[in-house]
Coordinates of C-alpha atoms in Angstrom, one line a residue:
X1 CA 97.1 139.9 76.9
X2 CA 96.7 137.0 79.3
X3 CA 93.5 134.8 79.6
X4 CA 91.5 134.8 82.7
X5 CA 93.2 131.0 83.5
X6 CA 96.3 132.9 83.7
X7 CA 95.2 135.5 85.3
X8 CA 93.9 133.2 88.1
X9 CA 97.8 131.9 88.1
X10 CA 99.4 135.0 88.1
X11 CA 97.2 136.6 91.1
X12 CA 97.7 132.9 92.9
X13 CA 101.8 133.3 92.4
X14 CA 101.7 136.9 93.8
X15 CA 99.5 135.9 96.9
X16 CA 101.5 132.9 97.6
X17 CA 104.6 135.0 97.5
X18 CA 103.9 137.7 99.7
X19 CA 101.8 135.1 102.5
X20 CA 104.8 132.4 102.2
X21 CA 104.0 131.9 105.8
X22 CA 100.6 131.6 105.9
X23 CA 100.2 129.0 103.0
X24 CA 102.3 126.5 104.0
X25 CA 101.0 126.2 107.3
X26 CA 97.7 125.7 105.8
X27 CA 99.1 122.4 103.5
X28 CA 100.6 121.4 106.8
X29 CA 97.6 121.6 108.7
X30 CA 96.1 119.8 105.5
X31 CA 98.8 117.2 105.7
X32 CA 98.3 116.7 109.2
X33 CA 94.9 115.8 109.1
X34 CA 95.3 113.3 106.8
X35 CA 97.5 111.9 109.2
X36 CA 95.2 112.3 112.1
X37 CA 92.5 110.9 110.1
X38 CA 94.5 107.6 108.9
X39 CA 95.0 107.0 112.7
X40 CA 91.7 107.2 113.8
X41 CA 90.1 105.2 111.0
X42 CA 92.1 102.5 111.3
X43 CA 91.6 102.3 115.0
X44 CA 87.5 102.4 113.6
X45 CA 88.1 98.9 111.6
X46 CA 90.0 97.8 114.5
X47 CA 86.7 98.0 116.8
X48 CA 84.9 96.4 113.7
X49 CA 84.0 98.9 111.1
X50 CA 83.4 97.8 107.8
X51 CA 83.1 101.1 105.7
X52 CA 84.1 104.6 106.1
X53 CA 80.3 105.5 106.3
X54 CA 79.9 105.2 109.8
X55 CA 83.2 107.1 110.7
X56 CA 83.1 110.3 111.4
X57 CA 86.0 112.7 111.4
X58 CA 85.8 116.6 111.3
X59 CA 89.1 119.1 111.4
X60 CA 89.3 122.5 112.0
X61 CA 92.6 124.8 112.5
X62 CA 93.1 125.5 116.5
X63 CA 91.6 128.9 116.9
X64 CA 93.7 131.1 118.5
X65 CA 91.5 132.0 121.8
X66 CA 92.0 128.5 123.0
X67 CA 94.4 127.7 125.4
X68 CA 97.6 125.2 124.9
X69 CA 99.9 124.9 121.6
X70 CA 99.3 127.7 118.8
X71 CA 99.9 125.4 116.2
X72 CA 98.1 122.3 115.4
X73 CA 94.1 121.0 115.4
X74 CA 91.3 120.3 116.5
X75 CA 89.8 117.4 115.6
X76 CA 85.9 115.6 116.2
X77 CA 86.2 111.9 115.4
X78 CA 83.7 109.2 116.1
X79 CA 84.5 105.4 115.6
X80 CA 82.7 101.9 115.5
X81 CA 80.4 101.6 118.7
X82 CA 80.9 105.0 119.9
X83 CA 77.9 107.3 120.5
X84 CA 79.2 110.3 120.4
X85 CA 82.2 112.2 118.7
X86 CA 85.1 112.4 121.0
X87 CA 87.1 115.8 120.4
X88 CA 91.0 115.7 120.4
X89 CA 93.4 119.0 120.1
X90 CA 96.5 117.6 117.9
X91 CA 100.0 119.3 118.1
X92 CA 102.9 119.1 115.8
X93 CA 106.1 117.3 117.6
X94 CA 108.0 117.0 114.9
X95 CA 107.7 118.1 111.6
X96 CA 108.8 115.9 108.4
X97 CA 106.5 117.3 106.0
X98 CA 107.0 120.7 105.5
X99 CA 109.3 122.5 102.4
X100 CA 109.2 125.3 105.0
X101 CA 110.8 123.9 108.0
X102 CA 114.1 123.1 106.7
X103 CA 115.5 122.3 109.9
X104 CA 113.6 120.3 112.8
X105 CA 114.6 118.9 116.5
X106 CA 115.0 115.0 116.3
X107 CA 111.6 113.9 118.1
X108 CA 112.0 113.8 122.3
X109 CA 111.0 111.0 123.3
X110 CA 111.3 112.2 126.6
X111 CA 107.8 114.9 125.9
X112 CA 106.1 111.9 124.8
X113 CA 107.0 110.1 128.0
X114 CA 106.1 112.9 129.6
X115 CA 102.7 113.0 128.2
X116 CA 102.3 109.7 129.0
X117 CA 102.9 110.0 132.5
X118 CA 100.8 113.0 133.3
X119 CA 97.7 110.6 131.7
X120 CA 98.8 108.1 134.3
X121 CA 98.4 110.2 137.4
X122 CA 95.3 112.2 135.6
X123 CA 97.2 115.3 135.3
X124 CA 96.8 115.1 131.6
X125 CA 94.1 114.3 129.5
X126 CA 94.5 111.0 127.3
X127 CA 96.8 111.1 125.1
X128 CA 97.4 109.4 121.3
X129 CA 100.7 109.3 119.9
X130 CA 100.7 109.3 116.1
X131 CA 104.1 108.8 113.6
X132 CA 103.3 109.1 109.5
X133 CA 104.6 109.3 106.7
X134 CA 102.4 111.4 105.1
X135 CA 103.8 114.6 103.2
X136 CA 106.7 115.7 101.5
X137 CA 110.1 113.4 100.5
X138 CA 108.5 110.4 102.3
X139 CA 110.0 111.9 106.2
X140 CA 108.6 110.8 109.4
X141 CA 105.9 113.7 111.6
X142 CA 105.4 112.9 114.8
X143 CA 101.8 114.6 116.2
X144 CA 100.5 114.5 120.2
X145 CA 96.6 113.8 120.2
X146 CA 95.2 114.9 124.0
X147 CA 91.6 114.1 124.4
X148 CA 89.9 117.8 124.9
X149 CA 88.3 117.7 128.2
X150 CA 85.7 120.4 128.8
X151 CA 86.2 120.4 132.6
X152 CA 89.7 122.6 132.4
X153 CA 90.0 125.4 133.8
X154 CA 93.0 128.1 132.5
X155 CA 94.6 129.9 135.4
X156 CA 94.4 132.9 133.2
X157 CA 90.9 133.0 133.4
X158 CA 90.9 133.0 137.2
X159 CA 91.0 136.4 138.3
X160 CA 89.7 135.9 141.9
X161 CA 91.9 134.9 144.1
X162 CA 89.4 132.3 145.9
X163 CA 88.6 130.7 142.8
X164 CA 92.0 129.2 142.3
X165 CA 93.3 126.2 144.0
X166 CA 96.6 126.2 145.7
X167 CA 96.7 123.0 145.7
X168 CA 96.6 122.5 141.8
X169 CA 99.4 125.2 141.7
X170 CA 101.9 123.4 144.3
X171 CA 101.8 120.1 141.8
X172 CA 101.9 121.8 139.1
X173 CA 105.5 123.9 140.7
X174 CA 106.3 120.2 141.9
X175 CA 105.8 118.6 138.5
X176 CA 108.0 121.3 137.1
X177 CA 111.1 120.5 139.3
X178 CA 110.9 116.9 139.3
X179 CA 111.0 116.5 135.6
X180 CA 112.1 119.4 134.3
X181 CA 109.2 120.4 132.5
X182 CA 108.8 123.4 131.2
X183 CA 106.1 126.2 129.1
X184 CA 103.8 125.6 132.2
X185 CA 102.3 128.8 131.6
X186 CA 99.2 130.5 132.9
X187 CA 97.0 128.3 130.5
X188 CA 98.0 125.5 132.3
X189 CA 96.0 125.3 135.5
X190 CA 93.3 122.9 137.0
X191 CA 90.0 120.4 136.3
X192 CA 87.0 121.7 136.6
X193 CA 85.8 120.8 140.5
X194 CA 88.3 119.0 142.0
X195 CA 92.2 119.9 143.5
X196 CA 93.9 117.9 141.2
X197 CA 96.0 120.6 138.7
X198 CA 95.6 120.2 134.7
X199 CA 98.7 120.4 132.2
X200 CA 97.6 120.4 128.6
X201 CA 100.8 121.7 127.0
X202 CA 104.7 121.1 128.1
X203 CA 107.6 120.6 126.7
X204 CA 110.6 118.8 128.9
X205 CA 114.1 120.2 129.1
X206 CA 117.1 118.3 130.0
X207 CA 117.1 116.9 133.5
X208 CA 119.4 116.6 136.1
X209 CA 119.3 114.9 139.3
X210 CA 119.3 117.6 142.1
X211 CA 121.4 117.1 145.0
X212 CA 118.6 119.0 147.5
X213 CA 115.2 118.7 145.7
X214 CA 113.3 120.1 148.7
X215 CA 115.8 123.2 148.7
X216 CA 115.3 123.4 144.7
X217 CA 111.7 123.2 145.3
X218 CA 111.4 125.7 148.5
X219 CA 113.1 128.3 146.5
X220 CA 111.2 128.6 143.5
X221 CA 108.1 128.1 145.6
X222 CA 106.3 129.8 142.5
X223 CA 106.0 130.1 138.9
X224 CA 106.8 132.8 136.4
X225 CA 103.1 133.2 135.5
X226 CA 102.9 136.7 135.7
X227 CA 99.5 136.5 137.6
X228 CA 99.1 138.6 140.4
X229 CA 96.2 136.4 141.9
X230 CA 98.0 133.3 142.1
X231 CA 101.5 134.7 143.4
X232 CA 99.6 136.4 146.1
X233 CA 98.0 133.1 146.9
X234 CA 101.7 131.4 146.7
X235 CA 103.1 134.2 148.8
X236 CA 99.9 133.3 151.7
X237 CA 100.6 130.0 151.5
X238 CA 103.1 128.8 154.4
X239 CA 105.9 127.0 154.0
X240 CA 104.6 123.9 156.6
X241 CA 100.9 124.5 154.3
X242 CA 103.3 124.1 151.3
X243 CA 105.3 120.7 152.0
X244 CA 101.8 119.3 153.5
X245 CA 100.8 119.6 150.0
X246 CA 103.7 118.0 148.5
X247 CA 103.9 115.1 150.8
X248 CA 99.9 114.6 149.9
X249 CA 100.4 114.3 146.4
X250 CA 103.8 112.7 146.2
X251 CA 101.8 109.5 147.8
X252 CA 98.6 110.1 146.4
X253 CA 100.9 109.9 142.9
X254 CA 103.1 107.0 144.1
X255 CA 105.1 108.3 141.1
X256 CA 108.3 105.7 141.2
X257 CA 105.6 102.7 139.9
X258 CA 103.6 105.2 137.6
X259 CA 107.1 106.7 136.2
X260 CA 107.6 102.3 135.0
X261 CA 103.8 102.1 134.1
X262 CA 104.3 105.3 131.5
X263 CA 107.5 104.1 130.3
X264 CA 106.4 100.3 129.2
X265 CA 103.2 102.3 127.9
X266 CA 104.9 104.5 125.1
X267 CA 107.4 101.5 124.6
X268 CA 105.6 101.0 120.8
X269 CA 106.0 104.4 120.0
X270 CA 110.1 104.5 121.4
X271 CA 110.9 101.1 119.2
X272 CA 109.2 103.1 116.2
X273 CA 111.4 106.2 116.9
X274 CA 114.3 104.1 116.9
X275 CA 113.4 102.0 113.9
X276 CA 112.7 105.2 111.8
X277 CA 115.5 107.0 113.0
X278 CA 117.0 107.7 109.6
X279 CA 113.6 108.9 108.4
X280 CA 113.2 111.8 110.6
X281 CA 114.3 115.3 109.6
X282 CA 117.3 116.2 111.5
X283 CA 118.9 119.6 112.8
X284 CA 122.3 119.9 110.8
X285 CA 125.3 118.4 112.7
X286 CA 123.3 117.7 115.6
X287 CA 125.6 115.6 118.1
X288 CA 122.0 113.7 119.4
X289 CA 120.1 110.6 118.2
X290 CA 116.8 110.5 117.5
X291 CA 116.0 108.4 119.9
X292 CA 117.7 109.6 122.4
X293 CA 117.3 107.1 125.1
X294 CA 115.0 107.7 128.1
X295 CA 117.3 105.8 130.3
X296 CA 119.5 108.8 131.6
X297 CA 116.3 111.4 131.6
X298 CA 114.6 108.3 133.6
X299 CA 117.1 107.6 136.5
X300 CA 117.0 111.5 137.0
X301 CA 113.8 111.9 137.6
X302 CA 113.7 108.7 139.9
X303 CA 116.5 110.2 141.8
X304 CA 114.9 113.6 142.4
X305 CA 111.4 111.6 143.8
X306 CA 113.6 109.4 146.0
X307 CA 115.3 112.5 147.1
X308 CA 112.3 114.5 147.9
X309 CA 110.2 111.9 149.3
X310 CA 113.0 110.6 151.6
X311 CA 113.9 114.6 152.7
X312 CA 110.0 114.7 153.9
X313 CA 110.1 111.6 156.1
X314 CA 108.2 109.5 153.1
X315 CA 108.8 106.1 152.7
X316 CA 110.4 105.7 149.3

């Protein structure tokens, strides 16, 4: 007959065996808020605190009715001299800790540039980039913190048609072409109370420079967002209405000098990628680096701006 301690064991095996899934994902979250929390605090003694006492720090899993990335946290973190806590929504990139994930994408540098750039033009909320060590056989995680900004908007919860903002929609269709970035679904959409569009989630596919971007961009002239609002707005919207819309926002961007500003800005986090290289997790017999260089992705998407802005009468 066994004990009640072995009982305890027994019923923990048989739960853990058929919810494989659903604990593992919990030690990663665990694991990847010590991570996030190492971060933080030592950005707390670097504005001058002396003891953990006056750092706050709070984690909860993402719950599933909020928009963006399914997997990841949220996190409430206050340092040294701050009044309030600050809230940040923390994805996975690249996982190095997990016994479940035996296989993983080398870390794309290019989605952290990326990232970085939609900060610069305020597209995207402020964003942390964090690499640890912290987990299983000592490999490298790579986590995106985006500060949580209560004025966005989700296009899916815009069901009137005059409450969305063609405008946000046309940069976000432009964003898409010039860089290649894709997943901008319908819970990407715009801040609260202006025409500027919001992108909380993406994820960058490989990028080539287009010979015609105005041609590319004229006919997709929508997204695959599967709301019938927003295409019938996109459908009113005229083709001269369109490009006047472009041409704003490619100057308003002035994206060749803020594509160099994002670059030299995630320059810490690209030496570190490259340093750690033979600590990441790797995808077996994959033919890429790890830190696949952001040279080639970078002269793309410098072409396809020059392209576009010189095709609209724009000086480049």
């Amino acid at each position: 007959m066994k004990s009640g301690f072995f009982k305890v064991y027994s019923s923990f095996d048989e739960f853990q065996a058929n919810n494989h899934d659903q604990v593992v994902a919990w030690a990663d979250l665990d694991i990847m808020s010590k991570a996030v929390r190492n971060h933080f605090l030592l950005q707390h003694v670097r504005r001058g605190g002396t003891s953990v006492g006056d750092f706050y720090y709070r984690f909860m899993p993402r719950p599933m009715n909020i928009c963006g990335t399914r997997t990841g946290i949220l996190v409430n973190v206050q340092l040294h001299g701050e009044e309030y806590p600050t809230k940040y929504s923390v994805k996975c990139h690249h996982f190095g800790m997990s016994s479940f994930y035996q296989k993983a994408s080398p870390p794309d540098i290019r989605e952290i540039f990326c990232y970085k750039l939609l900060e610069v033009i305020e597209v995207g909320p402020a964003v942390q980039f964090i690499i640890s060590k912290e987990g299983v056989g000592n490999k490298i995680s790579v986590y995106i913190a985006t500060k949580w900004r209560d004025d966005f908007i989700p296009l899916s919860d815009l069901n009137k048609e005059e409450d969305i903002n063609v405008e946000a929609l046309v940069q976000l269709l432009l964003l898409k072409v010039l860089f290649n970035i894709d997943n901008l679904h319908a819970d990407n959409c715009q801040w609260n109370g202006t025409n500027t569009a919001a992108i909380i989630s993406l994820m960058p596919i490989p990028c080539a420079a287009h010979q015609d971007v105005k041609e590319v961009l004229l006919g997709q002239h929508r997204m695959n967002w599967n709301h019938a609002p927003a295409d019938l707005l996109f459908e009113k919207c005229s083709t001269e209405r369109f490009l006047e819309i472009v041409k704003k926002w490619l100057q308003e961007w002035d994206l060749l000098s803020k594509i160099d500003k994002a670059a030299a800005l995630i320059k810490h986090e690209r030496d570190r990628v490259k340093m750690l290289e033979n600590d990441f997790r790797m995808i077996e017999e994959s033919e890429y680096t790890v830190a696949m260089d952001l040279d080639e992705y970078l002269d793309a998407v410098k072409s396809n701006v020059k392209n576009l802005t010189s095709a609209l009468g724009l000086n480049v």
